[in-house]
JSON list of C-alpha atoms in Angstrom, two decimals:
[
{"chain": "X", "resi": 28, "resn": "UNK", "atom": "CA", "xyz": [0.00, 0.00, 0.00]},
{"chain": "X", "resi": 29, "resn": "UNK", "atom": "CA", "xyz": [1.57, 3.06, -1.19]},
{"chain": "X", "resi": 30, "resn": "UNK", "atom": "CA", "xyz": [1.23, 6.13, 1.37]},
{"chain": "X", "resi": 31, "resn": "UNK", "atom": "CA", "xyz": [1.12, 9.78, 0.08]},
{"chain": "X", "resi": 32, "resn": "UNK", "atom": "CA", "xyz": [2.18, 13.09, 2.57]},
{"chain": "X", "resi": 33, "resn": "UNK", "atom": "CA", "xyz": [2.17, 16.11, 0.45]},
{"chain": "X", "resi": 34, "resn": "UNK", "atom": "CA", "xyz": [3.45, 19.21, 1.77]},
{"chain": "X", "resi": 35, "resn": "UNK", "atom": "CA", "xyz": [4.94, 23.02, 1.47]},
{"chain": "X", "resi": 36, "resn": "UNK", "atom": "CA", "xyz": [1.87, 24.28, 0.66]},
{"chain": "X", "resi": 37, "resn": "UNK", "atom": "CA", "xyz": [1.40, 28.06, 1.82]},
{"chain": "X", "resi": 38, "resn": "UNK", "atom": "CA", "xyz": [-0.65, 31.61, 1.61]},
{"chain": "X", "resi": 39, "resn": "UNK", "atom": "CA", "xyz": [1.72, 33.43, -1.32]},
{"chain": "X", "resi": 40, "resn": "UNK", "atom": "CA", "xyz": [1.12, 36.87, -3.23]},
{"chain": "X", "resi": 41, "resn": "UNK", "atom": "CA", "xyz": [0.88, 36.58, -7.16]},
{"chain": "X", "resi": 42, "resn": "UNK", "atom": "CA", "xyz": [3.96, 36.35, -9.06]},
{"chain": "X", "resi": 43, "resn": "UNK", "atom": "CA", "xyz": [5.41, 34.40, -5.98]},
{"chain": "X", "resi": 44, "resn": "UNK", "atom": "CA", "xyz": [7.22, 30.81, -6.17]},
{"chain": "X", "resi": 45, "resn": "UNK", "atom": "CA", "xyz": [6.54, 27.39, -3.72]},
{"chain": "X", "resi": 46, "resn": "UNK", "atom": "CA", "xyz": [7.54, 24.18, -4.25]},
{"chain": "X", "resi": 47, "resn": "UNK", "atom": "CA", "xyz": [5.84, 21.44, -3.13]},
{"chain": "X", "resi": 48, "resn": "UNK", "atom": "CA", "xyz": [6.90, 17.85, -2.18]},
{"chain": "X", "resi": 49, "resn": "UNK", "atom": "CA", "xyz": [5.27, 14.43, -1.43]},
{"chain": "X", "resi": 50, "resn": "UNK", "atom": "CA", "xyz": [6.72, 11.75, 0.44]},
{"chain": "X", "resi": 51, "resn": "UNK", "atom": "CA", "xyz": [5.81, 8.22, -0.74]},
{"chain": "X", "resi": 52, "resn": "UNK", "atom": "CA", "xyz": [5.80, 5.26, 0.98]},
{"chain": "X", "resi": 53, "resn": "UNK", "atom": "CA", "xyz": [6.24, 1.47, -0.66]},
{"chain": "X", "resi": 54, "resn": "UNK", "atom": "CA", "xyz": [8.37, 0.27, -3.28]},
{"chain": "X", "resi": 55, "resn": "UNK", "atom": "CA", "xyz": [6.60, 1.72, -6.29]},
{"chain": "X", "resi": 56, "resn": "UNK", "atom": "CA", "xyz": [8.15, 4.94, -6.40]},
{"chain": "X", "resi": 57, "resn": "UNK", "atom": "CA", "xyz": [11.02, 3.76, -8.41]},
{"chain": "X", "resi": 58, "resn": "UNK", "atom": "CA", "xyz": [8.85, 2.03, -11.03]},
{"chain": "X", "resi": 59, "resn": "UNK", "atom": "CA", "xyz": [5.73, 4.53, -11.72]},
{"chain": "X", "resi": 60, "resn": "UNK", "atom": "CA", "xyz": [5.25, 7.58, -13.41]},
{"chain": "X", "resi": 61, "resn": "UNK", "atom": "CA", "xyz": [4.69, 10.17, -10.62]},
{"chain": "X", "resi": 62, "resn": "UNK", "atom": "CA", "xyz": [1.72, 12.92, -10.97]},
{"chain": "X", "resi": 63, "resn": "UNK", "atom": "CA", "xyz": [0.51, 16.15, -9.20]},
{"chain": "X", "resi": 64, "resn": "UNK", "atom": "CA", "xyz": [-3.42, 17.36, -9.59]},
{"chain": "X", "resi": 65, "resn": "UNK", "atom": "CA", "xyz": [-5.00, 20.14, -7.59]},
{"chain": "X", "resi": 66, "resn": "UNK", "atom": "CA", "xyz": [-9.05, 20.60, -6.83]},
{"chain": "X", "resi": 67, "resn": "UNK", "atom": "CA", "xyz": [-9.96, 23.98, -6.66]},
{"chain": "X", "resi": 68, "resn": "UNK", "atom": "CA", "xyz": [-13.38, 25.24, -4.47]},
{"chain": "X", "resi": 69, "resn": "UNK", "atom": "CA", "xyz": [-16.63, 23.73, -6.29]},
{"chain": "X", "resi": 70, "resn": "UNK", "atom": "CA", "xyz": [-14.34, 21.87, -8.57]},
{"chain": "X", "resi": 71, "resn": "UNK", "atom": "CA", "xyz": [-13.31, 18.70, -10.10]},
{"chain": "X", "resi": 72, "resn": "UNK", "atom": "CA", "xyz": [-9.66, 17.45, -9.59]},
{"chain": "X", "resi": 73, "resn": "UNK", "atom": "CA", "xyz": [-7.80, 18.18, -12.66]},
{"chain": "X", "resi": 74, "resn": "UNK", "atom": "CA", "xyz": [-4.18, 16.62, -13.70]},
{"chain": "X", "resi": 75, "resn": "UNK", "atom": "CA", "xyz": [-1.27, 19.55, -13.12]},
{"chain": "X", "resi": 76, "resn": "UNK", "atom": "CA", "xyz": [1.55, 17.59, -13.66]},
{"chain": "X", "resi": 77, "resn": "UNK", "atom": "CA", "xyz": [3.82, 14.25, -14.56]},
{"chain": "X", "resi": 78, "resn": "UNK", "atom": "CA", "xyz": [6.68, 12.82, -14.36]},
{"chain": "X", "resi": 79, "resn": "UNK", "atom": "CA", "xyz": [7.79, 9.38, -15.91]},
{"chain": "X", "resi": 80, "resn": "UNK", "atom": "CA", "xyz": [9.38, 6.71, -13.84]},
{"chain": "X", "resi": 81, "resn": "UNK", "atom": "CA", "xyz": [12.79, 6.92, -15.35]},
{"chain": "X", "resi": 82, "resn": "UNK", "atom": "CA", "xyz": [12.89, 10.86, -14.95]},
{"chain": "X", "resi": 83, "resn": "UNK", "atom": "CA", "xyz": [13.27, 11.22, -18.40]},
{"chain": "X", "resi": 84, "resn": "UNK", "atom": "CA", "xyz": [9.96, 12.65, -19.64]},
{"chain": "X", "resi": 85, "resn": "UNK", "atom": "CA", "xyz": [7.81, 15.51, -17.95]},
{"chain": "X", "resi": 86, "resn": "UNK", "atom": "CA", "xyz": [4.24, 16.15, -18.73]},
{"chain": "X", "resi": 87, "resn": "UNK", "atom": "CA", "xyz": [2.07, 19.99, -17.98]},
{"chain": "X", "resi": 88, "resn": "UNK", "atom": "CA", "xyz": [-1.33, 20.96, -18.38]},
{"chain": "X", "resi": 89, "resn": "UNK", "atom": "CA", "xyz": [-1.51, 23.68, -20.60]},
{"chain": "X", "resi": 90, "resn": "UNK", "atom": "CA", "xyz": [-2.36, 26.42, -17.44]},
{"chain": "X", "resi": 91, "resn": "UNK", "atom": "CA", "xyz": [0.90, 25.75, -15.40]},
{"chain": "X", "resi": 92, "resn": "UNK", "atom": "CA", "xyz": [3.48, 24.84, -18.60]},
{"chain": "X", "resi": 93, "resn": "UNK", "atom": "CA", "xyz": [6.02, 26.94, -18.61]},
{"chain": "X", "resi": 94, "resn": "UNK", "atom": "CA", "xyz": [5.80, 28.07, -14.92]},
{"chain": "X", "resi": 95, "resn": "UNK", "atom": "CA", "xyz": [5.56, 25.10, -12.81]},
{"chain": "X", "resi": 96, "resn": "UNK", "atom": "CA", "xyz": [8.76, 21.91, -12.87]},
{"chain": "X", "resi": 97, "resn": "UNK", "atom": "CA", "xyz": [8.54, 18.46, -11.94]},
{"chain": "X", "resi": 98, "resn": "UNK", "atom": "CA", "xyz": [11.08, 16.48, -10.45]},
{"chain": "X", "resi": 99, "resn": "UNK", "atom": "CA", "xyz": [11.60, 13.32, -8.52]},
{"chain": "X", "resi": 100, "resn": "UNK", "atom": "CA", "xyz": [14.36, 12.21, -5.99]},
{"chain": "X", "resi": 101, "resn": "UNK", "atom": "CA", "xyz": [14.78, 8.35, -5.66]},
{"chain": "X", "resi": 102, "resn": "UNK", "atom": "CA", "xyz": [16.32, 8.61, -2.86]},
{"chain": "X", "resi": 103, "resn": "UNK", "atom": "CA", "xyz": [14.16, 10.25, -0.84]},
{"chain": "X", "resi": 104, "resn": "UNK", "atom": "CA", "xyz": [11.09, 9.00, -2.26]},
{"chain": "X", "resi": 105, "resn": "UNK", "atom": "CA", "xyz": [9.78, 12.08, -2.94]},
{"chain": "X", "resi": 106, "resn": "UNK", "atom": "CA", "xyz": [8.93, 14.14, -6.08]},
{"chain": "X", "resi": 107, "resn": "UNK", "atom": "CA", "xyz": [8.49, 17.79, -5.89]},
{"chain": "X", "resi": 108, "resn": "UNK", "atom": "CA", "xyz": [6.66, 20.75, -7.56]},
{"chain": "X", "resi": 109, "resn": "UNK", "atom": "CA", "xyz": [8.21, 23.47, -7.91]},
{"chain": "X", "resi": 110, "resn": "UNK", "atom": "CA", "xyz": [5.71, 26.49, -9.05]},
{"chain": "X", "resi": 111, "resn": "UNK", "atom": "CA", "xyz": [6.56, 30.14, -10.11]},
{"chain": "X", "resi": 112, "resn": "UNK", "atom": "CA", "xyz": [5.20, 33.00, -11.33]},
{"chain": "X", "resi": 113, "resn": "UNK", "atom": "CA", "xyz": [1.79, 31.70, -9.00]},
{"chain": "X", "resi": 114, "resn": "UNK", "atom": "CA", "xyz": [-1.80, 33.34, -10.43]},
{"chain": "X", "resi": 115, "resn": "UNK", "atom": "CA", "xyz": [-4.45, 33.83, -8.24]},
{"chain": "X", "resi": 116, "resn": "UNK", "atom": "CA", "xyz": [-6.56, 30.66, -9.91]},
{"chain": "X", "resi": 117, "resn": "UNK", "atom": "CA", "xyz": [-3.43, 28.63, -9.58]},
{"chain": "X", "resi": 118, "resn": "UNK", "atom": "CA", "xyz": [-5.67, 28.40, -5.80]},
{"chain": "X", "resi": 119, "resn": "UNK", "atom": "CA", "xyz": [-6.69, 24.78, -4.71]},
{"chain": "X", "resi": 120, "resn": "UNK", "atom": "CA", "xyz": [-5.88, 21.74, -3.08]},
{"chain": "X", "resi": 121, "resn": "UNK", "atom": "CA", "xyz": [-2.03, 19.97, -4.62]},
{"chain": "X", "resi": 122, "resn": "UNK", "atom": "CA", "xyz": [-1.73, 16.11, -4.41]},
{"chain": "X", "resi": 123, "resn": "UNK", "atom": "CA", "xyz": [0.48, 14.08, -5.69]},
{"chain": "X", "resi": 124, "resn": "UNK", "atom": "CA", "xyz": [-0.39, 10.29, -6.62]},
{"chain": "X", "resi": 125, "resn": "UNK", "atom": "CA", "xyz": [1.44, 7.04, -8.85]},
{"chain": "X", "resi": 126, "resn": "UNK", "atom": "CA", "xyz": [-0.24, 7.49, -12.19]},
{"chain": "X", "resi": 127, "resn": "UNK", "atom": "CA", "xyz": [-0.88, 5.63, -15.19]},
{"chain": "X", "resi": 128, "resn": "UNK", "atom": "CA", "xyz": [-1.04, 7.39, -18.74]},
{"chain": "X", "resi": 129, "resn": "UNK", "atom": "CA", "xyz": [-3.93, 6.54, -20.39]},
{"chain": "X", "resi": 130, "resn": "UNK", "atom": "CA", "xyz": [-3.20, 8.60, -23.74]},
{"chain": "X", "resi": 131, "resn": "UNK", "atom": "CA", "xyz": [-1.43, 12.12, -23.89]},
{"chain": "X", "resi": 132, "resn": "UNK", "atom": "CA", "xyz": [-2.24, 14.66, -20.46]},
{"chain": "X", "resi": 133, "resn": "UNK", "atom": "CA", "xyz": [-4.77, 11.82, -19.45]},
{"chain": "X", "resi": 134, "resn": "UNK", "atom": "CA", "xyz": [-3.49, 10.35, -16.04]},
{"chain": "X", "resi": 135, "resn": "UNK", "atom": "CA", "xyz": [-4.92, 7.68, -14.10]},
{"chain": "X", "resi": 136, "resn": "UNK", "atom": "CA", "xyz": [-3.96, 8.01, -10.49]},
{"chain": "X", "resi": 137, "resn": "UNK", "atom": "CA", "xyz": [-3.52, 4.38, -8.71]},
{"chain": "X", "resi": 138, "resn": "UNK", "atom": "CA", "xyz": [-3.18, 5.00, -5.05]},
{"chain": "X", "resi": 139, "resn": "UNK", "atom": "CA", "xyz": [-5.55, 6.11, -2.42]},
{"chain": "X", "resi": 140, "resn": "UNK", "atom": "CA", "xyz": [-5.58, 10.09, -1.93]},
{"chain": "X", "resi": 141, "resn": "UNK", "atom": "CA", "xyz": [-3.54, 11.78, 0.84]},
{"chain": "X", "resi": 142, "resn": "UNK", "atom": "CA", "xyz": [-4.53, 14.69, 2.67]},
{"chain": "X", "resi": 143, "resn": "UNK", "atom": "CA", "xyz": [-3.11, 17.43, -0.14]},
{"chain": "X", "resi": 144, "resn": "UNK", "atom": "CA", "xyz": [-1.42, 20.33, 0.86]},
{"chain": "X", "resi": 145, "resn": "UNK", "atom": "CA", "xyz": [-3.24, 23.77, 0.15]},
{"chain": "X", "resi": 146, "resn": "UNK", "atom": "CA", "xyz": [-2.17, 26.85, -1.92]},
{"chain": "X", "resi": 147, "resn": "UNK", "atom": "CA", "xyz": [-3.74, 30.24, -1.73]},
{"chain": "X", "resi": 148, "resn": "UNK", "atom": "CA", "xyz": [-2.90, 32.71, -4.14]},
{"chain": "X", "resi": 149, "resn": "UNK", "atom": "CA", "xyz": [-3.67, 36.49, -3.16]},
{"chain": "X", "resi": 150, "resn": "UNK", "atom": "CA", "xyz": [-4.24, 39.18, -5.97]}
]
């Protein structure tokens, strides 16, 4: 069972920079891709970010590419998002889950959900 602790969440002023991290549990790290999604107030949960299991490839939705960086660290476990230049609707709920890609930016996550780590963006 694969345990997810996101965290380095924060209140930060647009234009501002945070970088998140999760901390996974379980031997799967090493051999899944690696995602971050966000849910937003009255929202669905939508796919942010990706990273392949190798490291190799990265994958953005189209509202954070070019401002936000995904990495991973084997070994710690943990892979990280590091997000600049922060809008105000860049506001919601971050987790991080092991995904599968279904086809292009569609993700599959395949754990169980942690508790996120929240980002508010003032104007």
């Amino acid at each position: 069972q694969v345990q997810l602790v996101e965290s380095g969440g924060g209140l930060v002023q647009a234009g501002g920079s945070l970088r998140l991290s999760c901390a996974t549990s379980g031997r799967a790290f090493s051999t899944y891709a690696m995602g971050w999604f966000r849910q937003a107030p009255g929202k669905e949960r939508e796919f942010v970010a990706a990273i392949s299991w190798s490291g190799d490839s990265t994958y953005y939705a189209d509202s954070v590419k070019g401002r936000f960086t995904i990495s991973r660290d084997y070994a710690k476990n943990t892979v990280y998002l590091q997000m600049n230049s922060l809008k105000p609707e860049d506001t919601a709920v971050y987790y991080c889950n092991i995904v599968r890609q279904r086809g292009g930016n569609s993700w599959s996550p395949l754990a169980s959900w942690g508790q996120g780590t929240q980002v508010t963006v003032s104007s």
